[in-house]
Short mmCIF file of C-alpha atoms and ligand atoms in Angstrom, two decimals:
data_model
loop_
_atom_site.label_atom_id
_atom_site.label_comp_id
_atom_site.label_asym_id
_atom_site.label_seq_id
_atom_site.Cartn_x
_atom_site.Cartn_y
_atom_site.Cartn_z
CA MET J 1197 5.57 -4.28 -52.02
CA SER J 1198 2.26 -2.76 -50.08
CA GLY J 1199 0.96 -6.61 -50.17
CA ASN J 1200 4.22 -7.88 -48.51
CA LEU J 1201 4.06 -5.09 -45.89
CA LYS J 1202 0.41 -6.09 -45.17
CA SER J 1203 1.00 -9.37 -44.49
CA TRP J 1204 3.92 -8.97 -42.36
CA THR J 1205 1.65 -6.62 -40.39
CA SER J 1206 -0.81 -9.26 -39.78
CA LEU J 1207 1.55 -11.79 -38.97
CA ARG J 1208 3.42 -9.67 -36.51
CA SER J 1209 0.06 -9.08 -34.76
CA ASP J 1210 -0.54 -12.71 -34.62
CA LYS J 1211 2.40 -13.60 -32.93
CA MET J 1212 2.21 -12.18 -29.24
CA ASP J 1213 5.15 -10.45 -27.33
CA LEU J 1214 4.99 -12.96 -24.52
CA ARG J 1215 3.21 -16.23 -23.43
CA ILE J 1216 3.24 -17.53 -20.00
CA VAL J 1217 2.58 -21.00 -19.89
CA ASN J 1218 1.52 -23.53 -17.08
CA ALA J 1219 0.34 -20.98 -14.77
CA ARG J 1220 -2.61 -21.28 -12.26
CA VAL J 1221 -4.74 -18.28 -11.95
CA VAL J 1222 -7.57 -17.60 -9.01
CA SER J 1223 -10.78 -17.27 -10.41
CA PRO J 1224 -12.52 -13.90 -9.52
CA GLU J 1225 -15.68 -15.70 -9.28
CA ASN J 1226 -15.28 -18.71 -6.99
CA GLY J 1227 -11.82 -18.49 -6.05
CA GLU J 1228 -10.85 -21.85 -7.81
CA LEU J 1229 -7.36 -22.34 -9.39
CA ILE J 1230 -7.46 -22.70 -13.14
CA ARG J 1231 -4.60 -23.68 -15.13
CA VAL J 1232 -4.17 -21.09 -18.06
CA ASN J 1233 -1.77 -19.56 -20.55
CA VAL J 1234 -1.68 -15.99 -20.48
CA TYR J 1235 -0.66 -14.02 -23.62
CA VAL J 1236 0.69 -10.23 -23.53
CA GLU J 1237 1.09 -7.88 -26.19
CA GLY J 1238 2.05 -4.14 -26.17
CA GLY J 1239 2.43 -4.34 -22.21
CA ARG J 1240 -1.17 -5.53 -21.96
CA ILE J 1241 -3.09 -8.70 -21.40
CA LYS J 1242 -4.16 -9.88 -24.80
CA ALA J 1243 -5.71 -13.51 -23.93
CA VAL J 1244 -6.17 -15.68 -20.99
CA GLU J 1245 -6.84 -19.22 -22.49
CA PRO J 1246 -7.38 -22.66 -20.62
CA SER J 1247 -4.04 -24.43 -20.72
CA GLU J 1248 -5.74 -27.25 -23.07
CA ALA J 1249 -6.01 -24.60 -25.71
CA PRO J 1250 -3.72 -24.91 -28.76
CA LEU J 1251 -0.74 -22.78 -27.86
CA ARG J 1252 -0.39 -19.23 -29.84
CA GLU J 1253 2.86 -18.24 -31.12
CA ALA J 1254 5.01 -15.58 -29.09
CA PHE J 1255 8.38 -14.25 -28.98
CA GLN J 1256 9.19 -14.89 -25.63
CA GLU J 1257 7.89 -17.55 -23.20
CA ILE J 1258 7.63 -17.88 -19.25
CA ASP J 1259 6.90 -21.59 -18.02
CA ALA J 1260 5.33 -20.92 -14.66
CA GLY J 1261 5.70 -24.45 -13.87
CA GLY J 1262 2.10 -24.35 -12.14
CA ASP J 1263 3.12 -21.55 -9.84
CA VAL J 1264 0.09 -19.05 -9.08
CA LEU J 1265 -0.10 -15.91 -11.36
CA PHE J 1266 -1.78 -13.17 -9.12
CA PRO J 1267 -2.58 -9.65 -11.04
CA GLY J 1268 0.30 -7.39 -9.76
CA PHE J 1269 0.18 -6.31 -6.08
CA ILE J 1270 -0.93 -3.07 -5.07
CA ASP J 1271 0.62 -1.28 -2.10
CA PRO J 1272 -1.86 1.81 -1.48
CA HIS J 1273 0.22 3.40 1.41
CA VAL J 1274 3.82 4.01 1.35
CA HIS J 1275 6.08 6.44 2.34
CA PHE J 1276 9.33 6.71 -0.17
CA ASP J 1277 10.34 9.92 1.25
CA ASP J 1278 11.42 11.43 -2.11
CA PRO J 1279 12.49 14.16 -2.32
CA GLY J 1280 13.39 15.33 1.23
CA PHE J 1281 13.85 12.33 3.37
CA THR J 1282 16.02 10.15 1.10
CA GLU J 1283 18.56 9.23 4.04
CA ARG J 1284 15.32 6.94 4.93
CA GLU J 1285 14.28 5.66 1.56
CA ASP J 1286 14.13 6.99 -1.95
CA PHE J 1287 12.17 6.00 -5.08
CA GLU J 1288 14.98 3.95 -6.37
CA THR J 1289 15.13 1.58 -3.47
CA GLY J 1290 11.51 1.84 -2.52
CA THR J 1291 10.20 0.55 -6.04
CA ARG J 1292 13.12 -1.96 -6.28
CA SER J 1293 11.84 -3.18 -2.68
CA ALA J 1294 8.37 -3.44 -3.78
CA ALA J 1295 9.12 -5.36 -7.28
CA ALA J 1296 11.08 -7.86 -5.16
CA GLY J 1297 7.92 -8.21 -3.14
CA GLY J 1298 5.87 -8.75 -6.25
CA VAL J 1299 4.08 -5.02 -5.72
CA THR J 1300 3.82 -3.63 -9.21
CA THR J 1301 2.11 -0.27 -8.41
CA VAL J 1302 2.42 1.63 -5.17
CA ILE J 1303 0.53 4.84 -3.94
CA ASP J 1304 3.01 7.16 -2.37
CA MET J 1305 2.22 9.50 0.32
CA PRO J 1306 2.30 13.30 0.26
CA CYS J 1307 3.38 13.95 3.71
CA THR J 1308 6.88 12.57 3.80
CA SER J 1309 8.26 14.75 0.83
CA ILE J 1310 9.89 18.32 0.96
CA PRO J 1311 8.00 20.03 -0.08
CA PRO J 1312 4.81 17.94 0.67
CA VAL J 1313 2.59 17.62 -2.30
CA THR J 1314 0.05 20.15 -1.67
CA THR J 1315 0.08 22.18 -4.77
CA GLY J 1316 0.33 21.40 -8.46
CA GLU J 1317 3.91 22.85 -8.40
CA SER J 1318 4.99 20.49 -5.76
CA PHE J 1319 3.57 17.60 -7.27
CA GLU J 1320 5.06 18.29 -10.74
CA ASN J 1321 8.33 18.77 -8.52
CA LYS J 1322 7.83 15.35 -6.95
CA LEU J 1323 6.91 13.86 -10.29
CA ASN J 1324 10.08 14.76 -12.09
CA ILE J 1325 12.15 13.64 -9.23
CA VAL J 1326 10.83 10.05 -8.84
CA GLU J 1327 9.77 9.26 -12.31
CA PRO J 1328 13.21 8.59 -13.51
CA LYS J 1329 14.03 6.14 -10.31
CA ALA J 1330 11.04 4.05 -10.60
CA TYR J 1331 11.27 0.38 -11.29
CA ILE J 1332 7.47 -0.22 -11.02
CA ASP J 1333 4.42 1.79 -11.40
CA PHE J 1334 3.08 4.33 -9.19
CA ALA J 1335 0.42 6.50 -8.47
CA LEU J 1336 0.44 9.65 -5.89
CA TRP J 1337 -1.53 10.86 -2.76
CA GLY J 1338 -2.10 14.77 -2.92
CA GLY J 1339 -2.23 16.53 0.33
CA VAL J 1340 -3.82 19.78 2.20
CA THR J 1341 -2.78 21.83 5.32
CA PRO J 1342 -4.94 23.76 7.73
CA GLN J 1343 -2.96 26.90 6.61
CA GLN J 1344 -4.25 26.23 3.12
CA VAL J 1345 -7.74 25.66 4.11
CA GLU J 1346 -7.76 28.57 6.48
CA SER J 1347 -6.45 31.12 3.54
CA GLY J 1348 -8.81 29.82 1.27
CA GLU J 1349 -6.56 28.58 -1.08
CA TYR J 1350 -7.28 24.80 -0.74
CA GLU J 1351 -10.06 25.01 -3.35
CA GLN J 1352 -7.60 25.90 -6.01
CA THR J 1353 -4.92 23.63 -4.85
CA LEU J 1354 -7.05 20.42 -4.65
CA GLU J 1355 -8.64 21.22 -8.04
CA ASN J 1356 -5.19 21.43 -9.49
CA LEU J 1357 -4.00 18.27 -7.77
CA LYS J 1358 -7.25 16.31 -8.98
CA GLN J 1359 -6.24 17.60 -12.39
CA LYS J 1360 -2.52 16.21 -12.09
CA GLY J 1361 -4.14 12.79 -11.48
CA ILE J 1362 -3.69 12.18 -7.62
CA VAL J 1363 -5.75 9.15 -6.24
CA GLY J 1364 -6.90 11.32 -3.32
CA VAL J 1365 -5.65 13.59 -0.41
CA LYS J 1366 -4.43 11.96 2.70
CA PHE J 1367 -4.20 14.04 5.96
CA TYR J 1368 -3.89 13.66 9.87
CA THR J 1369 -5.97 14.27 12.93
CA VAL J 1370 -2.80 14.28 14.65
CA SER J 1371 0.56 14.85 13.12
CA GLY J 1372 4.33 14.64 14.33
CA MET J 1373 5.38 16.70 11.06
CA ASP J 1374 6.09 20.33 11.04
CA LEU J 1375 5.40 20.71 7.39
CA TYR J 1376 2.26 18.91 7.45
CA PRO J 1377 0.34 19.60 10.44
CA GLY J 1378 -3.02 17.87 11.60
CA MET J 1379 -6.38 19.27 10.69
CA THR J 1380 -8.90 20.69 12.82
CA VAL J 1381 -12.67 19.89 12.76
CA SER J 1382 -13.42 22.99 10.53
CA CYS J 1383 -10.69 22.55 8.43
CA MET J 1384 -11.86 18.88 7.79
CA ASP J 1385 -15.32 19.66 7.18
CA LYS J 1386 -14.47 22.18 4.65
CA ALA J 1387 -11.77 19.96 2.89
CA PHE J 1388 -14.10 16.97 2.67
CA ARG J 1389 -16.78 19.15 1.05
CA LYS J 1390 -14.26 20.21 -1.67
CA LEU J 1391 -13.10 16.59 -2.06
CA LYS J 1392 -16.50 15.53 -2.57
CA GLU J 1393 -17.21 17.91 -5.17
CA LEU J 1394 -13.83 16.54 -6.85
CA ASN J 1395 -14.93 13.02 -6.30
CA LEU J 1396 -11.63 12.10 -4.55
CA VAL J 1397 -11.12 9.70 -1.35
CA CYS J 1398 -9.93 11.57 1.58
CA ALA J 1399 -7.81 9.14 3.55
CA VAL J 1400 -7.11 9.98 7.26
CA HIS J 1401 -4.63 9.09 9.82
CA ALA J 1402 -7.30 8.71 12.66
CA GLU J 1403 -5.78 9.27 16.24
CA ASP J 1404 -7.65 11.75 18.39
CA PHE J 1405 -5.20 15.20 18.91
CA HIS J 1406 -6.25 15.70 22.39
CA LEU J 1407 -5.94 12.45 23.64
CA VAL J 1408 -2.52 11.71 22.13
CA ASP J 1409 -1.11 15.07 22.83
CA TYR J 1410 -2.19 14.89 26.65
CA TYR J 1411 -1.16 11.22 27.19
CA SER J 1412 1.82 11.32 25.20
CA ASN J 1413 3.24 14.44 27.18
CA LEU J 1414 2.08 12.84 30.45
CA MET J 1415 4.20 9.66 29.78
CA GLN J 1416 7.47 11.74 29.26
CA GLU J 1417 6.71 14.00 32.14
CA ASN J 1418 6.44 11.03 34.45
CA GLY J 1419 9.97 9.82 32.98
CA ARG J 1420 8.54 6.84 30.93
CA TYR J 1421 10.53 5.83 27.97
CA ASP J 1422 9.47 2.08 27.91
CA PRO J 1423 8.04 0.74 24.89
CA GLU J 1424 4.71 0.46 26.59
CA SER J 1425 4.43 4.21 27.35
CA TRP J 1426 4.17 4.51 23.70
CA CYS J 1427 1.06 2.43 23.63
CA GLU J 1428 -0.31 4.10 26.68
CA GLY J 1429 0.51 7.83 25.45
CA ARG J 1430 -1.09 7.04 22.24
CA THR J 1431 -3.86 5.96 24.21
CA TYR J 1432 -6.35 3.26 22.72
CA GLU J 1433 -9.45 5.30 22.66
CA ALA J 1434 -7.77 7.98 20.47
CA GLU J 1435 -8.29 5.97 17.29
CA PRO J 1436 -12.20 5.03 17.84
CA ALA J 1437 -12.69 8.62 19.12
CA ALA J 1438 -11.14 9.98 15.77
CA ILE J 1439 -13.14 7.53 13.58
CA TRP J 1440 -16.14 8.45 15.41
CA SER J 1441 -15.59 12.29 14.52
CA LEU J 1442 -14.63 11.57 10.72
CA VAL J 1443 -17.80 9.37 10.10
CA GLY J 1444 -19.85 12.25 11.77
CA ILE J 1445 -18.37 14.93 9.44
CA THR J 1446 -18.61 12.12 6.50
CA GLU J 1447 -22.41 11.51 7.47
CA LYS J 1448 -23.01 15.09 7.00
CA VAL J 1449 -20.81 15.95 3.72
CA LYS J 1450 -21.26 12.45 2.04
CA ASN J 1451 -17.99 12.40 1.08
CA LYS J 1452 -15.43 9.25 0.09
CA LEU J 1453 -13.72 8.39 3.51
CA HIS J 1454 -10.68 6.08 3.90
CA ILE J 1455 -9.37 5.15 7.04
CA VAL J 1456 -5.61 4.18 6.89
CA HIS J 1457 -3.91 1.51 9.00
CA LEU J 1458 -6.60 0.87 11.41
CA SER J 1459 -5.37 -0.65 14.54
CA THR J 1460 -8.10 -1.30 16.86
CA LYS J 1461 -11.04 -3.55 17.26
CA ALA J 1462 -13.22 -0.60 18.56
CA GLY J 1463 -12.31 1.38 15.53
CA LEU J 1464 -13.26 -1.71 13.35
CA SER J 1465 -16.92 -1.79 14.86
CA ILE J 1466 -17.60 1.78 13.77
CA ILE J 1467 -16.24 1.36 10.47
CA ARG J 1468 -18.59 -2.07 9.94
CA CYS J 1469 -21.34 -0.40 11.55
CA GLU J 1470 -21.43 2.79 9.35
CA LYS J 1471 -20.78 0.35 6.09
CA ALA J 1472 -23.89 -1.41 6.98
CA LYS J 1473 -25.83 2.29 7.05
CA GLY J 1474 -24.46 2.83 3.40
CA LEU J 1475 -21.65 5.46 4.44
CA ASP J 1476 -18.89 5.33 1.73
CA VAL J 1477 -16.15 4.64 4.09
CA SER J 1478 -13.23 1.99 3.46
CA ALA J 1479 -10.56 0.75 5.68
CA GLU J 1480 -7.19 -0.84 5.42
CA THR J 1481 -4.77 -2.46 7.97
CA CYS J 1482 -1.23 -3.37 7.73
CA PRO J 1483 0.60 -6.56 7.92
CA HIS J 1484 2.27 -5.38 11.51
CA TYR J 1485 -1.23 -4.99 13.38
CA LEU J 1486 -2.31 -8.58 11.81
CA LEU J 1487 1.00 -10.14 13.08
CA PHE J 1488 1.93 -8.70 16.35
CA ASN J 1489 0.58 -7.14 19.36
CA SER J 1490 1.43 -4.85 22.20
CA GLU J 1491 3.25 -7.79 24.04
CA ASP J 1492 5.55 -8.39 21.06
CA PHE J 1493 6.37 -4.57 21.11
CA LYS J 1494 7.48 -4.74 24.82
CA LYS J 1495 9.78 -7.68 23.93
CA MET J 1496 11.10 -6.50 20.61
CA GLY J 1497 11.26 -2.57 21.35
CA ALA J 1498 11.66 0.32 18.93
CA ILE J 1499 11.89 -2.11 15.48
CA LEU J 1500 8.06 -2.54 16.33
CA LYS J 1501 7.60 1.24 16.91
CA ILE J 1502 4.63 2.35 14.84
CA ALA J 1503 1.84 4.91 14.86
CA PRO J 1504 -0.79 3.98 15.61
CA PRO J 1505 0.80 1.62 18.17
CA LEU J 1506 0.39 -2.19 18.21
CA ARG J 1507 -2.66 -3.33 20.05
CA MET J 1508 -4.01 -6.14 22.17
CA GLU J 1509 -3.97 -9.75 21.27
CA GLU J 1510 -8.00 -9.25 20.81
CA ASP J 1511 -7.38 -6.29 18.25
CA ARG J 1512 -4.99 -8.65 16.26
CA LEU J 1513 -7.63 -11.17 15.77
CA GLY J 1514 -10.45 -8.81 15.26
CA LEU J 1515 -8.82 -7.23 12.17
CA TRP J 1516 -8.25 -10.92 10.66
CA GLU J 1517 -12.17 -11.05 11.04
CA GLY J 1518 -12.53 -7.69 9.56
CA LEU J 1519 -10.41 -8.77 6.32
CA LYS J 1520 -12.58 -11.91 6.24
CA ASP J 1521 -16.13 -9.92 6.42
CA GLY J 1522 -15.34 -7.07 4.32
CA SER J 1523 -14.97 -4.49 6.89
CA LEU J 1524 -11.61 -3.99 5.97
CA ASP J 1525 -11.10 -3.26 2.27
CA PHE J 1526 -7.56 -3.72 1.61
CA ILE J 1527 -3.83 -4.46 3.27
CA ALA J 1528 -1.25 -1.92 2.85
CA THR J 1529 2.01 -1.85 4.49
CA ASP J 1530 2.35 2.15 5.41
CA HIS J 1531 6.05 1.16 4.49
CA ALA J 1532 8.43 3.78 6.25
CA ALA J 1533 12.08 3.27 6.69
CA GLY J 1534 13.82 4.72 9.50
CA VAL J 1535 17.56 5.04 9.06
CA TYR J 1536 18.87 1.88 10.76
CA PRO J 1537 20.14 1.46 13.11
CA GLY J 1538 20.43 4.84 13.94
CA GLU J 1539 16.92 5.79 14.29
CA LYS J 1540 15.81 2.55 15.79
CA ASN J 1541 18.17 1.80 18.67
CA HIS J 1542 17.59 4.69 21.35
CA PRO J 1543 16.94 3.28 24.64
CA ASN J 1544 14.06 5.87 24.91
CA ILE J 1545 11.10 4.66 22.83
CA TRP J 1546 10.17 8.19 22.26
CA LYS J 1547 13.19 9.08 20.21
CA ASN J 1548 12.99 6.41 17.99
CA TYR J 1549 11.69 6.71 14.53
CA ALA J 1550 8.07 5.28 14.08
CA GLY J 1551 8.02 3.05 10.95
CA ILE J 1552 8.54 -0.26 9.54
CA PRO J 1553 9.39 -0.93 5.99
CA GLY J 1554 7.02 -3.83 4.61
CA VAL J 1555 6.45 -3.33 0.97
CA GLN J 1556 8.81 -6.26 0.22
CA THR J 1557 7.69 -8.58 2.95
CA ALA J 1558 3.88 -8.08 2.69
CA VAL J 1559 2.72 -10.76 0.32
CA PRO J 1560 5.04 -13.64 1.70
CA SER J 1561 3.67 -12.42 5.30
CA MET J 1562 0.19 -12.92 3.94
CA LEU J 1563 0.92 -16.27 2.26
CA THR J 1564 2.71 -17.66 5.31
CA PHE J 1565 0.44 -16.09 8.17
CA GLY J 1566 -3.00 -15.94 6.07
CA TYR J 1567 -3.34 -18.45 3.35
CA HIS J 1568 -1.26 -21.16 5.08
CA THR J 1569 -3.08 -20.77 8.48
CA GLY J 1570 -6.34 -20.90 6.64
CA LEU J 1571 -7.26 -17.32 7.35
CA LEU J 1572 -7.31 -16.11 3.78
CA SER J 1573 -7.96 -17.83 0.66
CA PHE J 1574 -6.02 -16.95 -2.49
CA LEU J 1575 -9.15 -15.05 -3.60
CA ASP J 1576 -8.79 -13.06 -0.42
CA ILE J 1577 -5.40 -12.17 -0.90
CA GLN J 1578 -5.79 -11.23 -4.39
CA ASN J 1579 -8.74 -8.79 -3.53
CA LEU J 1580 -7.10 -7.52 -0.68
CA MET J 1581 -3.62 -6.83 -1.75
CA SER J 1582 -4.66 -6.02 -5.55
CA ARG J 1583 -8.03 -5.70 -6.82
CA ASN J 1584 -9.65 -3.53 -4.00
CA ALA J 1585 -7.28 -0.84 -3.87
CA ALA J 1586 -7.42 -0.58 -7.52
CA VAL J 1587 -11.17 -0.06 -7.52
CA ARG J 1588 -11.04 2.31 -4.65
CA TYR J 1589 -8.31 4.53 -6.41
CA GLY J 1590 -9.51 4.73 -9.83
CA LEU J 1591 -6.69 2.42 -11.30
CA TYR J 1592 -9.20 -0.12 -12.09
CA PRO J 1593 -9.52 -2.31 -14.62
CA ARG J 1594 -5.99 -0.85 -15.92
CA LYS J 1595 -4.60 -2.53 -12.62
CA GLY J 1596 -5.79 -5.07 -10.24
CA THR J 1597 -7.16 -7.63 -12.59
CA LEU J 1598 -6.04 -10.18 -14.90
CA ALA J 1599 -8.69 -9.32 -17.23
CA VAL J 1600 -8.05 -9.06 -21.21
CA GLY J 1601 -6.95 -5.34 -21.64
CA ALA J 1602 -5.61 -4.82 -18.25
CA ASP J 1603 -1.65 -3.76 -17.94
CA ALA J 1604 0.30 -7.08 -17.89
CA ASP J 1605 1.31 -6.42 -14.38
CA PHE J 1606 1.89 -10.13 -12.62
CA ALA J 1607 3.46 -11.48 -9.67
CA LEU J 1608 4.05 -15.32 -9.93
CA VAL J 1609 4.21 -16.90 -6.50
CA ASP J 1610 5.59 -20.57 -5.41
CA PRO J 1611 2.65 -20.89 -2.56
CA ASP J 1612 4.71 -23.83 -1.06
CA ARG J 1613 8.49 -22.49 -1.26
CA GLU J 1614 9.90 -22.16 2.17
CA TRP J 1615 12.81 -19.40 2.96
CA ALA J 1616 14.06 -17.38 5.91
CA LEU J 1617 14.18 -13.55 6.05
CA ASP J 1618 17.41 -11.92 6.03
CA PRO J 1619 16.86 -8.11 6.37
CA GLY J 1620 20.32 -7.23 5.26
CA LYS J 1621 19.08 -8.32 1.79
CA LEU J 1622 16.04 -6.17 1.60
CA GLU J 1623 16.26 -3.93 -1.54
CA THR J 1624 14.75 -1.02 1.03
CA LYS J 1625 17.27 1.55 2.61
CA GLY J 1626 15.88 0.37 6.20
CA LYS J 1627 17.40 -3.01 6.41
CA TYR J 1628 15.48 -4.06 9.36
CA SER J 1629 12.02 -5.87 9.84
CA PRO J 1630 10.29 -7.24 12.87
CA LEU J 1631 10.22 -10.54 10.73
CA ALA J 1632 13.80 -10.99 10.92
CA GLY J 1633 14.80 -14.71 10.57
CA GLU J 1634 11.23 -15.72 10.44
CA LYS J 1635 10.27 -18.74 8.22
CA PHE J 1636 8.11 -18.09 5.34
CA LYS J 1637 5.93 -20.25 3.26
CA GLY J 1638 5.40 -18.31 -0.04
CA LYS J 1639 7.83 -16.86 -2.26
CA VAL J 1640 7.45 -14.36 -5.04
CA MET J 1641 9.47 -15.88 -8.10
CA LYS J 1642 8.90 -13.42 -10.57
CA THR J 1643 7.36 -9.71 -10.88
CA LEU J 1644 6.20 -8.44 -14.26
CA VAL J 1645 5.35 -4.69 -15.06
CA ARG J 1646 3.50 -4.10 -17.99
CA GLY J 1647 5.00 -7.57 -19.81
CA GLU J 1648 8.47 -6.92 -18.45
CA VAL J 1649 10.25 -8.89 -15.95
CA VAL J 1650 11.51 -6.53 -13.18
CA TYR J 1651 12.39 -9.01 -10.55
CA GLU J 1652 13.23 -12.70 -10.66
CA ASP J 1653 14.01 -14.90 -7.58
CA GLY J 1654 17.79 -16.07 -7.49
CA LYS J 1655 18.67 -13.01 -10.07
CA GLY J 1656 17.28 -10.46 -7.90
CA ILE J 1657 15.99 -6.90 -9.67
CA ILE J 1658 16.57 -7.21 -13.46
CA GLY J 1659 14.23 -4.23 -14.50
CA GLN J 1660 15.44 -0.88 -15.68
CA LYS J 1661 15.45 2.40 -13.41
CA GLY J 1662 13.00 4.70 -14.88
CA TYR J 1663 10.95 2.25 -16.60
CA GLY J 1664 8.09 2.54 -13.93
CA LYS J 1665 5.24 5.06 -15.06
CA PHE J 1666 2.99 7.41 -13.26
CA ILE J 1667 -0.30 6.18 -13.45
CA LYS J 1668 -3.20 8.83 -13.22
CA CYS J 1669 -6.20 8.27 -11.17
CA ASP J 1670 -9.44 7.83 -13.33
CA LEU J 1671 -12.19 8.75 -11.20
ZN1 LIG T 182 1.45 6.37 6.54
#
């Protein structure tokens, strides 16, 4: 009896849960496409073998038909608004949208929840609400407010949040949110010191408060309600000015700094220069800054309203260079859905919601306008949209790689499939996109999370609600 059991056990372990045959993967060394078979067991990658190697047995098979198998994409900057602003988005619709876009892990922001994630209790509250709704895996950002710093309680709240497994802390130099106000220099200096002690990344929305406050009010006092007034109010120099202050504090404190949704070439120059000096600063930009400029905003209006605003063509082109030369570390979407059309159709630009839901369109956008234009290679896309964020935020090598032992998270992509975007069919609650009607080349055919297919082209979402897991930062 025991002998039988033993042989059954070894047989069982020889046969894999899943094999993906005929896939092409991008070599992390040289970017070449290699034809492989990938084996999955227990939700993890068990083996990656050349396609000529003898096939191993598996209970299930996916024939990739030569499509490109990327490690699951990671969107490190999303606002899924849960709990608190679920008329805009919730964790169910947000993670469904991610799955349909080839994204297998999102990192959700702390500020667009009620209450914001600024204490261990609010973290637990959010986790209990969102985890049962998740279709894909997720990590969480923590937060801190100026009130917490001024009262001194921030030292304890940040320690608690670190223990819970946040990837880092996000705050604003200028904020439009009553529950999550912007930070002063003295608060930032103190928070940076604590975050350095905790070895946590500090991500900052960088626009100078005084510049944005004065010029935004001036525009409205002068009766300016056109899209251009949004750009002029959130004046260009506000971003480099804030980044300059932040890197100055970081030079003194030596903390890990991250600049979110970079929009200007001037801001990029500072980051490039500070990186060369060895400062621990990283930065991201978003598809909308790579694909649109302020002229597009003038024509399209509220649908492209975002903060910071879209900038000039030379900024847009500069950001592509930043992706190529390593000054920018990754592409994030800043996915933020407004109620559509209600929050996106006011004739006064100042009264519209600032946000674009991008988690589902980011990968096809970068294939179409990055890869097929020759601006990015597959390896660039793999690094900028998966590996680099995993490394920066302590999710690597569990996420962000096809190495043996990693979670079996995959996006299977047909890089040449052509299709057109109908925003009405997006999984997000915000069924709008500045890319509406756009022709794409490159499509996500399947998304797998820990070895389970959660999305399939033609079938839609086939994963289970609540399957997605919270992934703790390992820094
Ligand atoms: Zn954001």
